[in-house]
Amino acid sequence: MKAKEIQELIDFIAQSGLDEVNIETDQFKINVKRHSSAQIKQVDSVSFIGSAPAVQATAPVSLPSAIIPQSTITAPVESPRPTDNYITIKSPMIGTFYRSANPENPSFVNIGDEVKKGQTVCIIEAMKLFNEIESEVTGKIVKVLVENASPVEYDQPLFLVDPS
């Protein structure tokens, strides 16, 4: 789990009004508790499966530094790019990303193609169901961010679109 995803999770928990959330995957276990409405967050325990260290915290801490190994936090910060005006089409679900309906067909969209709101841009297979993903904006495809037949996560960026 990346630091940005963890921060989004904490923000979601804070907005939802939940006081405690427990998450367990193959790679880690996390228990997040909120002690007051003053947005103080405490990590009671985080255990990484594998080579990453286990963390035990008893006082309120900043979540990214408590969960993410220090080598991950110190990644270089990207400078602002001229892509700030681009709109991202994100995955609405977890599944497998496909650029076309089948291997013999051309891709739904390619870099440089004009798309309209509601136009199919890809398919995401989830539990043997093929879901057509439609563009939420009108514009030009600037970049495809995922390889064909790759697994994608919920809210993962798939395409960059220039709305101008």
PDB file of N, CA, C and O in Angstrom, residues 85-89 108-121 134-143 159-164:
ATOM      1  N   ASN A  85      -3.382  20.297 -16.198  1.00  0.00           N
ATOM      2  CA  ASN A  85      -4.722  20.565 -16.722  1.00  0.00           C
ATOM      3  C   ASN A  85      -5.369  19.317 -17.311  1.00  0.00           C
ATOM      4  O   ASN A  85      -6.501  19.375 -17.775  1.00  0.00           O
ATOM      5  N   TYR A  86      -4.694  18.179 -17.288  1.00  0.00           N
ATOM      6  CA  TYR A  86      -5.263  16.937 -17.805  1.00  0.00           C
ATOM      7  C   TYR A  86      -6.231  16.336 -16.788  1.00  0.00           C
ATOM      8  O   TYR A  86      -6.067  16.472 -15.582  1.00  0.00           O
ATOM      9  N   ILE A  87      -7.223  15.634 -17.297  1.00  0.00           N
ATOM     10  CA  ILE A  87      -8.186  14.945 -16.451  1.00  0.00           C
ATOM     11  C   ILE A  87      -7.857  13.458 -16.503  1.00  0.00           C
ATOM     12  O   ILE A  87      -7.548  12.921 -17.560  1.00  0.00           O
ATOM     13  N   THR A  88      -7.931  12.809 -15.367  1.00  0.00           N
ATOM     14  CA  THR A  88      -7.607  11.388 -15.274  1.00  0.00           C
ATOM     15  C   THR A  88      -8.882  10.563 -15.290  1.00  0.00           C
ATOM     16  O   THR A  88      -9.806  10.841 -14.544  1.00  0.00           O
ATOM     17  N   ILE A  89      -8.915   9.568 -16.160  1.00  0.00           N
ATOM     18  CA  ILE A  89      -9.986   8.577 -16.129  1.00  0.00           C
ATOM     19  C   ILE A  89      -9.474   7.463 -15.225  1.00  0.00           C
ATOM     20  O   ILE A  89      -8.414   6.887 -15.474  1.00  0.00           O
ATOM     21  N   PHE A 108     -10.049   0.335 -28.010  1.00  0.00           N
ATOM     22  CA  PHE A 108     -11.157   1.281 -27.985  1.00  0.00           C
ATOM     23  C   PHE A 108     -10.654   2.698 -28.254  1.00  0.00           C
ATOM     24  O   PHE A 108     -11.264   3.446 -29.014  1.00  0.00           O
ATOM     25  N   VAL A 109      -9.552   3.072 -27.592  1.00  0.00           N
ATOM     26  CA  VAL A 109      -8.933   4.387 -27.804  1.00  0.00           C
ATOM     27  C   VAL A 109      -7.419   4.243 -27.819  1.00  0.00           C
ATOM     28  O   VAL A 109      -6.858   3.342 -27.206  1.00  0.00           O
ATOM     29  N   ASN A 110      -6.781   5.155 -28.545  1.00  0.00           N
ATOM     30  CA  ASN A 110      -5.329   5.219 -28.604  1.00  0.00           C
ATOM     31  C   ASN A 110      -4.897   6.634 -28.278  1.00  0.00           C
ATOM     32  O   ASN A 110      -5.718   7.567 -28.285  1.00  0.00           O
ATOM     33  N   ILE A 111      -3.607   6.827 -28.040  1.00  0.00           N
ATOM     34  CA  ILE A 111      -3.078   8.157 -27.783  1.00  0.00           C
ATOM     35  C   ILE A 111      -3.372   9.033 -28.995  1.00  0.00           C
ATOM     36  O   ILE A 111      -3.143   8.634 -30.131  1.00  0.00           O
ATOM     37  N   GLY A 112      -3.908  10.220 -28.727  1.00  0.00           N
ATOM     38  CA  GLY A 112      -4.250  11.161 -29.790  1.00  0.00           C
ATOM     39  C   GLY A 112      -5.708  11.080 -30.242  1.00  0.00           C
ATOM     40  O   GLY A 112      -6.181  11.966 -30.944  1.00  0.00           O
ATOM     41  N   ASP A 113      -6.425  10.050 -29.830  1.00  0.00           N
ATOM     42  CA  ASP A 113      -7.838   9.909 -30.206  1.00  0.00           C
ATOM     43  C   ASP A 113      -8.698  10.898 -29.436  1.00  0.00           C
ATOM     44  O   ASP A 113      -8.452  11.170 -28.256  1.00  0.00           O
ATOM     45  N   GLU A 114      -9.721  11.412 -30.114  1.00  0.00           N
ATOM     46  CA  GLU A 114     -10.729  12.248 -29.468  1.00  0.00           C
ATOM     47  C   GLU A 114     -11.768  11.328 -28.836  1.00  0.00           C
ATOM     48  O   GLU A 114     -12.195  10.359 -29.457  1.00  0.00           O
ATOM     49  N   VAL A 115     -12.138  11.609 -27.591  1.00  0.00           N
ATOM     50  CA  VAL A 115     -13.185  10.837 -26.923  1.00  0.00           C
ATOM     51  C   VAL A 115     -14.295  11.779 -26.502  1.00  0.00           C
ATOM     52  O   VAL A 115     -14.066  12.952 -26.242  1.00  0.00           O
ATOM     53  N   LYS A 116     -15.498  11.227 -26.455  1.00  0.00           N
ATOM     54  CA  LYS A 116     -16.652  11.988 -26.004  1.00  0.00           C
ATOM     55  C   LYS A 116     -17.139  11.395 -24.699  1.00  0.00           C
ATOM     56  O   LYS A 116     -16.926  10.207 -24.414  1.00  0.00           O
ATOM     57  N   LYS A 117     -17.804  12.215 -23.908  1.00  0.00           N
ATOM     58  CA  LYS A 117     -18.362  11.745 -22.653  1.00  0.00           C
ATOM     59  C   LYS A 117     -19.317  10.593 -22.949  1.00  0.00           C
ATOM     60  O   LYS A 117     -20.157  10.684 -23.835  1.00  0.00           O
ATOM     61  N   GLY A 118     -19.143   9.481 -22.226  1.00  0.00           N
ATOM     62  CA  GLY A 118     -19.980   8.307 -22.427  1.00  0.00           C
ATOM     63  C   GLY A 118     -19.414   7.294 -23.411  1.00  0.00           C
ATOM     64  O   GLY A 118     -19.943   6.197 -23.545  1.00  0.00           O
ATOM     65  N   GLN A 119     -18.316   7.628 -24.086  1.00  0.00           N
ATOM     66  CA  GLN A 119     -17.688   6.701 -25.041  1.00  0.00           C
ATOM     67  C   GLN A 119     -16.879   5.651 -24.282  1.00  0.00           C
ATOM     68  O   GLN A 119     -16.170   5.960 -23.329  1.00  0.00           O
ATOM     69  N   THR A 120     -16.963   4.392 -24.714  1.00  0.00           N
ATOM     70  CA  THR A 120     -16.200   3.312 -24.085  1.00  0.00           C
ATOM     71  C   THR A 120     -14.716   3.506 -24.373  1.00  0.00           C
ATOM     72  O   THR A 120     -14.311   3.702 -25.516  1.00  0.00           O
ATOM     73  N   VAL A 121     -13.894   3.452 -23.302  1.00  0.00           N
ATOM     74  CA  VAL A 121     -12.447   3.621 -23.448  1.00  0.00           C
ATOM     75  C   VAL A 121     -11.678   2.336 -23.153  1.00  0.00           C
ATOM     76  O   VAL A 121     -10.537   2.182 -23.589  1.00  0.00           O
ATOM     77  N   GLU A 134     -16.602   3.880 -19.423  1.00  0.00           N
ATOM     78  CA  GLU A 134     -16.875   5.012 -20.304  1.00  0.00           C
ATOM     79  C   GLU A 134     -16.129   6.242 -19.826  1.00  0.00           C
ATOM     80  O   GLU A 134     -15.896   6.428 -18.636  1.00  0.00           O
ATOM     81  N   SER A 135     -15.803   7.101 -20.793  1.00  0.00           N
ATOM     82  CA  SER A 135     -15.150   8.362 -20.478  1.00  0.00           C
ATOM     83  C   SER A 135     -16.138   9.273 -19.760  1.00  0.00           C
ATOM     84  O   SER A 135     -17.303   9.352 -20.127  1.00  0.00           O
ATOM     85  N   GLU A 136     -15.650   9.952 -18.754  1.00  0.00           N
ATOM     86  CA  GLU A 136     -16.473  10.905 -18.022  1.00  0.00           C
ATOM     87  C   GLU A 136     -16.321  12.314 -18.582  1.00  0.00           C
ATOM     88  O   GLU A 136     -16.997  13.231 -18.134  1.00  0.00           O
ATOM     89  N   VAL A 137     -15.400  12.471 -19.559  1.00  0.00           N
ATOM     90  CA  VAL A 137     -15.116  13.792 -20.121  1.00  0.00           C
ATOM     91  C   VAL A 137     -14.970  13.703 -21.635  1.00  0.00           C
ATOM     92  O   VAL A 137     -14.769  12.623 -22.190  1.00  0.00           O
ATOM     93  N   THR A 138     -15.065  14.847 -22.267  1.00  0.00           N
ATOM     94  CA  THR A 138     -14.784  14.953 -23.689  1.00  0.00           C
ATOM     95  C   THR A 138     -13.392  15.553 -23.822  1.00  0.00           C
ATOM     96  O   THR A 138     -13.055  16.514 -23.126  1.00  0.00           O
ATOM     97  N   GLY A 139     -12.576  15.000 -24.712  1.00  0.00           N
ATOM     98  CA  GLY A 139     -11.225  15.517 -24.902  1.00  0.00           C
ATOM     99  C   GLY A 139     -10.390  14.572 -25.740  1.00  0.00           C
ATOM    100  O   GLY A 139     -10.911  13.716 -26.457  1.00  0.00           O
ATOM    101  N   LYS A 140      -9.073  14.740 -25.614  1.00  0.00           N
ATOM    102  CA  LYS A 140      -8.129  13.943 -26.406  1.00  0.00           C
ATOM    103  C   LYS A 140      -7.283  13.091 -25.467  1.00  0.00           C
ATOM    104  O   LYS A 140      -6.772  13.584 -24.469  1.00  0.00           O
ATOM    105  N   ILE A 141      -7.158  11.797 -25.795  1.00  0.00           N
ATOM    106  CA  ILE A 141      -6.327  10.885 -25.001  1.00  0.00           C
ATOM    107  C   ILE A 141      -4.864  11.308 -25.154  1.00  0.00           C
ATOM    108  O   ILE A 141      -4.337  11.369 -26.260  1.00  0.00           O
ATOM    109  N   VAL A 142      -4.230  11.609 -24.021  1.00  0.00           N
ATOM    110  CA  VAL A 142      -2.837  12.048 -24.028  1.00  0.00           C
ATOM    111  C   VAL A 142      -1.908  10.900 -23.648  1.00  0.00           C
ATOM    112  O   VAL A 142      -0.816  10.775 -24.191  1.00  0.00           O
ATOM    113  N   LYS A 143      -2.371  10.052 -22.728  1.00  0.00           N
ATOM    114  CA  LYS A 143      -1.510   8.966 -22.263  1.00  0.00           C
ATOM    115  C   LYS A 143      -2.363   7.810 -21.759  1.00  0.00           C
ATOM    116  O   LYS A 143      -3.383   8.016 -21.120  1.00  0.00           O
ATOM    117  N   PHE A 159      -6.195   6.557 -17.858  1.00  0.00           N
ATOM    118  CA  PHE A 159      -5.901   7.414 -19.006  1.00  0.00           C
ATOM    119  C   PHE A 159      -5.775   8.864 -18.546  1.00  0.00           C
ATOM    120  O   PHE A 159      -6.414   9.265 -17.576  1.00  0.00           O
ATOM    121  N   LEU A 160      -4.947   9.642 -19.292  1.00  0.00           N
ATOM    122  CA  LEU A 160      -4.926  11.084 -19.123  1.00  0.00           C
ATOM    123  C   LEU A 160      -5.626  11.680 -20.342  1.00  0.00           C
ATOM    124  O   LEU A 160      -5.338  11.305 -21.476  1.00  0.00           O
ATOM    125  N   VAL A 161      -6.545  12.622 -20.095  1.00  0.00           N
ATOM    126  CA  VAL A 161      -7.322  13.241 -21.165  1.00  0.00           C
ATOM    127  C   VAL A 161      -7.120  14.745 -21.106  1.00  0.00           C
ATOM    128  O   VAL A 161      -7.226  15.361 -20.041  1.00  0.00           O
ATOM    129  N   ASP A 162      -6.831  15.339 -22.274  1.00  0.00           N
ATOM    130  CA  ASP A 162      -6.730  16.788 -22.394  1.00  0.00           C
ATOM    131  C   ASP A 162      -8.107  17.304 -22.784  1.00  0.00           C
ATOM    132  O   ASP A 162      -8.560  17.052 -23.897  1.00  0.00           O
ATOM    133  N   PRO A 163      -8.786  17.993 -21.872  1.00  0.00           N
ATOM    134  CA  PRO A 163     -10.156  18.422 -22.160  1.00  0.00           C
ATOM    135  C   PRO A 163     -10.263  19.613 -23.117  1.00  0.00           C
ATOM    136  O   PRO A 163     -11.355  19.949 -23.549  1.00  0.00           O
ATOM    137  N   SER A 164      -9.149  20.255 -23.457  1.00  0.00           N
ATOM    138  CA  SER A 164      -9.223  21.450 -24.310  1.00  0.00           C
ATOM    139  C   SER A 164      -9.460  21.158 -25.757  1.00  0.00           C
ATOM    140  O   SER A 164      -9.385  20.104 -26.259  1.00  0.00           O
TER     141      SER A 164
END
